[in-house]
């Protein structure tokens, strides 16, 4: 017999075993006896739509054995709400499970659902997320949840200092760079459709607010988001400082591209800056392959023969010396310029 079959608490319930397809199933899954029994009782309570404290304990037992069982998480959530359980206690329990199973997305989906039912941000939540990042600073599930948390509780103003502390620890933390972009530029985006809200249907590159302060419109088409020019300049300088600290770090180079593109400004605006890290005529002095990539786009955009030749030179350096593992890609870029590719 099993734990539940021997329990008086569950004596009133007839378990529903899993049907794998008759007495001799073709590919039956080899569950443990304890897991099979617990799931049999879960099927029975779900069939009768029972929502009780014992069901919560049952789901907790199953989650302990299989934390990736999405259906169990969903039913547990419905029971918690029906019983009007203390959701802060649920969060404390989730903390333990989360630290044990770092890459389980079902846990974070459940946490987001529970947190959406709590009126104010619990004081311990931010500290717990910091513990999670101490375990894995690039945990995708935690970062996705934090994106939602920032928007849901409007934590925009307090988030930048934390991101900067993470980048001080590791300037190559691409997840932190991505979150910085979200905090700075996505404050006025519409998460329901994942597009920028049409603010006053403005299509100009800049406008003057009622206060008389000029803002820059970031985006394309009629979907514009107003960004203070001082913020744009701050972000450009922040990325440049990060590049100076670690030139061979792709994250700030990508961030810089994004800021310029969304500002509607070409990469040529930072041509001189990039040339400080890569001179195509001085191969031995190149300090960043990402600067070469950046400059290849800058030179190609100039449109003249000299510009195309300099772009081809930058791509040759990438293909031959600084990034040969992607030689075929750099040769493809070179072919787009109309120049012959570098042989392997």
Tab-separated table of C-alpha atoms in Angstrom:
chain	number	residue	atom	x	y	z
A	1	UNK	CA	0.000	0.000	0.000
A	2	UNK	CA	1.029	3.625	-0.307
A	3	UNK	CA	1.181	6.724	1.814
A	4	UNK	CA	-2.230	7.980	0.691
A	5	UNK	CA	-3.910	4.585	0.575
A	6	UNK	CA	-2.928	3.997	4.220
A	7	UNK	CA	-4.032	7.453	5.354
A	8	UNK	CA	-7.378	7.886	7.088
A	9	UNK	CA	-7.483	11.436	5.786
A	10	UNK	CA	-7.785	10.114	2.241
A	11	UNK	CA	-9.974	7.080	2.968
A	12	UNK	CA	-13.057	8.741	1.440
A	13	UNK	CA	-11.445	9.158	-1.957
A	14	UNK	CA	-11.175	6.561	-4.723
A	15	UNK	CA	-7.941	7.201	-6.649
A	16	UNK	CA	-7.968	7.323	-10.443
A	17	UNK	CA	-4.924	5.512	-11.860
A	18	UNK	CA	-3.258	6.648	-15.072
A	19	UNK	CA	-4.510	4.977	-18.222
A	20	UNK	CA	-1.484	4.226	-20.388
A	21	UNK	CA	-3.530	2.224	-22.867
A	22	UNK	CA	-4.700	-1.049	-21.406
A	23	UNK	CA	-2.941	-3.888	-19.632
A	24	UNK	CA	0.025	-3.905	-21.989
A	25	UNK	CA	0.728	-0.305	-23.014
A	26	UNK	CA	3.191	0.267	-25.826
A	27	UNK	CA	5.310	2.884	-24.062
A	28	UNK	CA	4.363	3.248	-20.409
A	29	UNK	CA	6.334	5.813	-18.432
A	30	UNK	CA	8.250	4.298	-15.521
A	31	UNK	CA	6.952	6.463	-12.674
A	32	UNK	CA	7.926	5.703	-9.095
A	33	UNK	CA	5.201	4.099	-6.973
A	34	UNK	CA	4.968	7.145	-4.725
A	35	UNK	CA	4.543	9.500	-7.691
A	36	UNK	CA	1.975	7.263	-9.412
A	37	UNK	CA	-0.068	7.030	-6.229
A	38	UNK	CA	0.001	10.780	-5.571
A	39	UNK	CA	-1.049	11.530	-9.147
A	40	UNK	CA	-3.908	9.015	-8.865
A	41	UNK	CA	-5.258	10.954	-5.916
A	42	UNK	CA	-4.751	14.264	-7.699
A	43	UNK	CA	-6.841	13.034	-10.639
A	44	UNK	CA	-9.575	12.101	-8.200
A	45	UNK	CA	-9.654	15.501	-6.468
A	46	UNK	CA	-9.552	17.311	-9.793
A	47	UNK	CA	-12.420	15.175	-11.087
A	48	UNK	CA	-14.533	16.219	-8.107
A	49	UNK	CA	-13.135	19.779	-8.169
A	50	UNK	CA	-12.139	19.489	-4.531
A	51	UNK	CA	-10.312	22.502	-3.180
A	52	UNK	CA	-9.137	21.981	0.359
A	53	UNK	CA	-6.109	22.150	2.618
A	54	UNK	CA	-5.365	18.487	2.028
A	55	UNK	CA	-5.274	19.146	-1.708
A	56	UNK	CA	-2.679	21.862	-1.123
A	57	UNK	CA	-0.555	19.352	0.762
A	58	UNK	CA	-1.048	16.828	-2.035
A	59	UNK	CA	0.123	19.309	-4.705
A	60	UNK	CA	3.100	20.223	-2.539
A	61	UNK	CA	4.051	16.547	-2.346
A	62	UNK	CA	3.789	16.095	-6.120
A	63	UNK	CA	5.742	19.273	-6.826
A	64	UNK	CA	8.495	18.006	-4.547
A	65	UNK	CA	8.748	14.908	-6.760
A	66	UNK	CA	8.170	16.693	-10.082
A	67	UNK	CA	8.470	20.514	-9.939
A	68	UNK	CA	7.929	20.782	-13.709
A	69	UNK	CA	4.333	19.474	-13.634
A	70	UNK	CA	2.482	22.461	-15.012
A	71	UNK	CA	-1.027	21.108	-14.357
A	72	UNK	CA	-0.259	20.636	-10.669
A	73	UNK	CA	0.913	24.245	-10.378
A	74	UNK	CA	-2.251	25.515	-12.059
A	75	UNK	CA	-4.532	23.522	-9.798
A	76	UNK	CA	-2.578	24.574	-6.716
A	77	UNK	CA	-3.053	28.216	-7.686
A	78	UNK	CA	-6.805	27.765	-8.016
A	79	UNK	CA	-6.979	26.079	-4.596
A	80	UNK	CA	-4.971	28.866	-2.961
A	81	UNK	CA	-7.367	31.487	-4.259
A	82	UNK	CA	-10.456	29.469	-3.352
A	83	UNK	CA	-9.252	28.993	0.227
A	84	UNK	CA	-8.096	32.615	0.439
A	85	UNK	CA	-4.767	31.322	1.691
A	86	UNK	CA	-2.006	33.585	2.960
A	87	UNK	CA	-0.078	34.240	-0.232
A	88	UNK	CA	2.961	35.531	1.624
A	89	UNK	CA	3.363	32.076	3.159
A	90	UNK	CA	3.132	30.649	-0.344
A	91	UNK	CA	5.962	32.955	-1.440
A	92	UNK	CA	8.143	31.770	1.435
A	93	UNK	CA	7.625	28.188	0.338
A	94	UNK	CA	8.338	29.156	-3.276
A	95	UNK	CA	11.635	30.685	-2.213
A	96	UNK	CA	12.871	27.308	-1.050
A	97	UNK	CA	11.716	25.550	-4.223
A	98	UNK	CA	13.192	28.266	-6.459
A	99	UNK	CA	16.645	28.065	-4.898
A	100	UNK	CA	16.620	24.300	-5.353
A	101	UNK	CA	15.381	24.313	-8.969
A	102	UNK	CA	16.999	27.367	-10.532
A	103	UNK	CA	15.891	26.855	-14.141
A	104	UNK	CA	12.280	25.790	-13.659
A	105	UNK	CA	9.963	28.178	-15.490
A	106	UNK	CA	6.766	26.738	-13.976
A	107	UNK	CA	7.896	27.999	-10.578
A	108	UNK	CA	8.276	31.535	-11.898
A	109	UNK	CA	4.978	31.478	-13.746
A	110	UNK	CA	3.306	30.463	-10.491
A	111	UNK	CA	5.179	33.160	-8.568
A	112	UNK	CA	4.077	35.810	-11.030
A	113	UNK	CA	0.471	34.683	-10.735
A	114	UNK	CA	0.621	34.756	-6.933
A	115	UNK	CA	2.338	38.147	-6.903
A	116	UNK	CA	-0.345	39.546	-9.213
A	117	UNK	CA	-2.863	38.867	-6.438
A	118	UNK	CA	-0.871	40.804	-3.826
A	119	UNK	CA	-1.683	44.510	-3.579
A	120	UNK	CA	1.753	45.816	-2.596
A	121	UNK	CA	5.261	44.553	-3.193
A	122	UNK	CA	6.408	42.399	-0.237
A	123	UNK	CA	9.503	43.941	1.401
A	124	UNK	CA	11.507	40.729	1.002
A	125	UNK	CA	10.894	40.234	-2.722
A	126	UNK	CA	13.742	42.325	-4.127
A	127	UNK	CA	16.200	40.804	-1.652
A	128	UNK	CA	15.132	37.321	-2.691
A	129	UNK	CA	15.688	38.093	-6.369
A	130	UNK	CA	19.176	39.293	-5.452
A	131	UNK	CA	19.789	35.867	-3.869
A	132	UNK	CA	18.672	34.226	-7.089
A	133	UNK	CA	21.055	36.359	-9.129
A	134	UNK	CA	23.853	35.466	-6.725
A	135	UNK	CA	23.238	31.871	-7.803
A	136	UNK	CA	22.999	32.697	-11.505
A	137	UNK	CA	23.276	36.294	-12.666
A	138	UNK	CA	21.902	35.429	-16.110
A	139	UNK	CA	18.899	33.304	-15.181
A	140	UNK	CA	16.429	33.995	-17.970
A	141	UNK	CA	13.350	33.047	-15.926
A	142	UNK	CA	14.280	35.366	-13.074
A	143	UNK	CA	15.000	38.266	-15.411
A	144	UNK	CA	11.680	37.773	-17.230
A	145	UNK	CA	9.902	37.774	-13.905
A	146	UNK	CA	11.764	40.910	-12.821
A	147	UNK	CA	10.699	42.658	-16.037
A	148	UNK	CA	7.103	41.922	-15.122
A	149	UNK	CA	7.625	42.929	-11.490
A	150	UNK	CA	9.082	46.309	-12.425
A	151	UNK	CA	6.150	47.087	-14.676
A	152	UNK	CA	3.470	45.679	-12.362
A	153	UNK	CA	4.600	47.576	-9.261
A	154	UNK	CA	6.027	50.560	-11.177
A	155	UNK	CA	9.564	50.152	-9.869
A	156	UNK	CA	11.148	52.095	-12.719
A	157	UNK	CA	12.813	54.810	-10.672
A	158	UNK	CA	14.513	52.495	-8.201
A	159	UNK	CA	15.762	49.938	-10.702
A	160	UNK	CA	18.669	51.688	-12.415
A	161	UNK	CA	20.973	51.816	-9.362
A	162	UNK	CA	20.632	48.052	-8.911
A	163	UNK	CA	21.402	47.387	-12.575
A	164	UNK	CA	24.474	49.578	-12.346
A	165	UNK	CA	25.670	47.650	-9.306
A	166	UNK	CA	25.387	44.419	-11.299
A	167	UNK	CA	27.335	45.916	-14.186
A	168	UNK	CA	30.034	47.103	-11.791
A	169	UNK	CA	30.378	43.489	-10.658
A	170	UNK	CA	30.358	42.162	-14.223
A	171	UNK	CA	30.300	44.601	-17.114
A	172	UNK	CA	29.777	41.625	-19.436
A	173	UNK	CA	26.454	40.688	-17.871
A	174	UNK	CA	24.383	40.846	-21.051
A	175	UNK	CA	21.199	40.159	-19.058
A	176	UNK	CA	21.769	43.290	-16.985
A	177	UNK	CA	22.365	45.302	-20.165
A	178	UNK	CA	19.098	43.995	-21.579
A	179	UNK	CA	17.273	44.916	-18.377
A	180	UNK	CA	18.789	48.399	-18.465
A	181	UNK	CA	17.335	48.873	-21.939
A	182	UNK	CA	13.955	47.706	-20.676
A	183	UNK	CA	14.000	50.118	-17.738
A	184	UNK	CA	15.196	53.146	-19.721
A	185	UNK	CA	13.320	52.753	-22.989
A	186	UNK	CA	10.311	50.519	-22.349
A	187	UNK	CA	8.636	52.483	-19.596
A	188	UNK	CA	5.931	53.723	-21.947
A	189	UNK	CA	5.540	50.633	-24.088
A	190	UNK	CA	2.372	48.581	-24.232
A	191	UNK	CA	3.070	45.045	-22.964
A	192	UNK	CA	-0.267	43.745	-24.261
A	193	UNK	CA	0.789	44.046	-27.884
A	194	UNK	CA	4.559	44.437	-27.444
A	195	UNK	CA	4.686	47.657	-29.398
A	196	UNK	CA	5.371	51.235	-28.417
A	197	UNK	CA	2.277	53.184	-27.499
A	198	UNK	CA	1.251	55.828	-29.945
A	199	UNK	CA	1.780	58.930	-27.869
A	200	UNK	CA	-0.318	61.691	-29.434
A	201	UNK	CA	0.249	60.016	-32.817
A	202	UNK	CA	3.381	62.056	-33.339
A	203	UNK	CA	5.655	61.114	-36.211
A	204	UNK	CA	8.271	63.803	-35.879
A	205	UNK	CA	11.713	63.166	-34.447
A	206	UNK	CA	11.192	65.647	-31.666
A	207	UNK	CA	8.478	67.657	-30.054
A	208	UNK	CA	7.913	70.304	-27.443
A	209	UNK	CA	5.856	69.321	-24.439
A	210	UNK	CA	3.458	71.644	-22.680
A	211	UNK	CA	6.241	72.561	-20.307
A	212	UNK	CA	8.365	73.743	-23.207
A	213	UNK	CA	10.962	71.025	-22.631
A	214	UNK	CA	12.125	69.268	-25.768
A	215	UNK	CA	12.084	65.504	-25.928
A	216	UNK	CA	13.276	63.084	-28.560
A	217	UNK	CA	10.890	60.597	-30.122
A	218	UNK	CA	12.371	57.126	-30.132
A	219	UNK	CA	10.959	54.499	-32.461
A	220	UNK	CA	9.711	54.194	-36.024
A	221	UNK	CA	6.560	55.167	-37.888
A	222	UNK	CA	3.794	56.764	-35.849
A	223	UNK	CA	4.580	54.794	-32.703
A	224	UNK	CA	6.758	57.236	-30.828
A	225	UNK	CA	7.990	57.260	-27.281
A	226	UNK	CA	9.266	60.513	-25.874
A	227	UNK	CA	12.721	60.312	-24.348
A	228	UNK	CA	14.480	63.234	-22.748
A	229	UNK	CA	17.599	64.068	-24.828
A	230	UNK	CA	19.567	64.172	-21.577
A	231	UNK	CA	18.638	60.526	-20.956
A	232	UNK	CA	19.722	59.512	-24.441
A	233	UNK	CA	23.034	61.316	-23.978
A	234	UNK	CA	23.455	59.698	-20.569
A	235	UNK	CA	22.930	56.230	-22.024
A	236	UNK	CA	25.392	56.853	-24.845
A	237	UNK	CA	28.034	58.026	-22.380
A	238	UNK	CA	27.331	55.092	-20.056
A	239	UNK	CA	27.876	52.608	-22.885
A	240	UNK	CA	31.022	54.409	-24.013
A	241	UNK	CA	32.486	54.249	-20.513
A	242	UNK	CA	31.743	50.530	-20.366
A	243	UNK	CA	33.505	50.060	-23.691
A	244	UNK	CA	36.535	51.978	-22.479
A	245	UNK	CA	36.690	49.655	-19.472
A	246	UNK	CA	36.378	46.482	-21.599
A	247	UNK	CA	36.632	47.123	-25.358
A	248	UNK	CA	36.211	43.453	-26.240
A	249	UNK	CA	32.770	43.280	-24.640
A	250	UNK	CA	29.915	42.916	-27.097
A	251	UNK	CA	27.116	44.044	-24.774
A	252	UNK	CA	27.809	47.814	-24.624
A	253	UNK	CA	28.558	47.897	-28.354
A	254	UNK	CA	25.134	46.382	-29.031
A	255	UNK	CA	23.549	48.738	-26.511
A	256	UNK	CA	25.177	51.695	-28.231
A	257	UNK	CA	23.835	50.551	-31.597
A	258	UNK	CA	20.364	50.257	-30.131
A	259	UNK	CA	20.377	53.737	-28.621
A	260	UNK	CA	21.554	55.324	-31.868
A	261	UNK	CA	19.114	53.335	-34.003
A	262	UNK	CA	16.136	54.165	-31.830
A	263	UNK	CA	17.183	57.783	-31.726
A	264	UNK	CA	17.034	57.792	-35.509
A	265	UNK	CA	20.728	58.636	-35.671
A	266	UNK	CA	23.220	56.739	-37.796
A	267	UNK	CA	26.237	54.940	-36.401
A	268	UNK	CA	28.479	57.527	-38.048
A	269	UNK	CA	27.749	59.790	-35.074
A	270	UNK	CA	30.253	57.703	-33.104
A	271	UNK	CA	32.714	57.021	-35.892
A	272	UNK	CA	35.568	58.826	-34.142
A	273	UNK	CA	34.861	56.982	-30.904
A	274	UNK	CA	34.947	53.572	-32.594
A	275	UNK	CA	38.109	54.416	-34.517
A	276	UNK	CA	39.800	54.884	-31.165
A	277	UNK	CA	39.564	51.101	-30.745
A	278	UNK	CA	40.188	49.938	-34.294
A	279	UNK	CA	42.218	51.531	-37.084
A	280	UNK	CA	41.914	49.380	-40.214
A	281	UNK	CA	45.299	50.644	-41.392
A	282	UNK	CA	47.018	49.532	-38.148
A	283	UNK	CA	46.126	45.916	-37.669
A	284	UNK	CA	48.342	45.350	-34.640
A	285	UNK	CA	46.693	48.196	-32.742
A	286	UNK	CA	43.109	46.927	-33.022
A	287	UNK	CA	41.646	46.633	-29.506
A	288	UNK	CA	38.134	45.446	-30.312
A	289	UNK	CA	36.637	43.217	-32.976
A	290	UNK	CA	33.273	44.788	-32.190
A	291	UNK	CA	34.692	48.186	-33.098
A	292	UNK	CA	35.691	46.722	-36.465
A	293	UNK	CA	32.156	45.442	-36.976
A	294	UNK	CA	30.764	48.838	-35.973
A	295	UNK	CA	33.102	50.662	-38.343
A	296	UNK	CA	32.338	48.296	-41.217
A	297	UNK	CA	28.733	49.473	-41.015
A	298	UNK	CA	29.794	53.104	-40.659
A	299	UNK	CA	32.090	53.007	-43.684
A	300	UNK	CA	29.596	51.069	-45.812
A	301	UNK	CA	26.916	53.670	-45.080
A	302	UNK	CA	29.149	56.419	-46.453
A	303	UNK	CA	28.305	55.127	-49.909
A	304	UNK	CA	31.485	56.228	-51.654
A	305	UNK	CA	34.124	53.908	-53.088
A	306	UNK	CA	36.617	54.856	-50.391
A	307	UNK	CA	34.051	54.034	-47.719
A	308	UNK	CA	33.332	50.629	-49.257
A	309	UNK	CA	37.042	49.887	-49.424
A	310	UNK	CA	37.494	50.736	-45.753
A	311	UNK	CA	34.452	48.628	-44.856
A	312	UNK	CA	35.938	45.727	-46.822
A	313	UNK	CA	39.235	46.181	-44.988
A	314	UNK	CA	37.476	46.002	-41.615
A	315	UNK	CA	35.606	42.856	-42.649
A	316	UNK	CA	38.843	41.298	-43.947
A	317	UNK	CA	40.467	41.847	-40.556
A	318	UNK	CA	37.529	40.147	-38.872
A	319	UNK	CA	37.572	37.197	-41.274
A	320	UNK	CA	41.340	36.705	-41.282
A	321	UNK	CA	42.466	37.533	-37.769
A	322	UNK	CA	40.008	38.785	-35.193
A	323	UNK	CA	36.980	36.532	-35.706
A	324	UNK	CA	37.896	33.742	-38.148
A	325	UNK	CA	35.363	31.334	-36.651
A	326	UNK	CA	32.715	33.422	-38.445
A	327	UNK	CA	34.743	33.880	-41.632
A	328	UNK	CA	31.815	32.877	-43.841
A	329	UNK	CA	29.612	35.532	-42.272
A	330	UNK	CA	32.189	38.286	-42.679
A	331	UNK	CA	32.780	37.195	-46.278
A	332	UNK	CA	29.040	37.377	-46.877
A	333	UNK	CA	29.026	40.921	-45.492
A	334	UNK	CA	31.938	41.718	-47.783
A	335	UNK	CA	30.111	40.348	-50.814
A	336	UNK	CA	27.240	42.701	-50.069
A	337	UNK	CA	29.727	45.519	-50.646
A	338	UNK	CA	30.544	44.106	-54.090
A	339	UNK	CA	34.062	43.092	-53.067
A	340	UNK	CA	35.669	39.661	-53.426
A	341	UNK	CA	35.618	37.491	-50.285
A	342	UNK	CA	38.638	36.339	-48.323
A	343	UNK	CA	39.576	32.719	-48.975
A	344	UNK	CA	39.663	30.243	-46.075
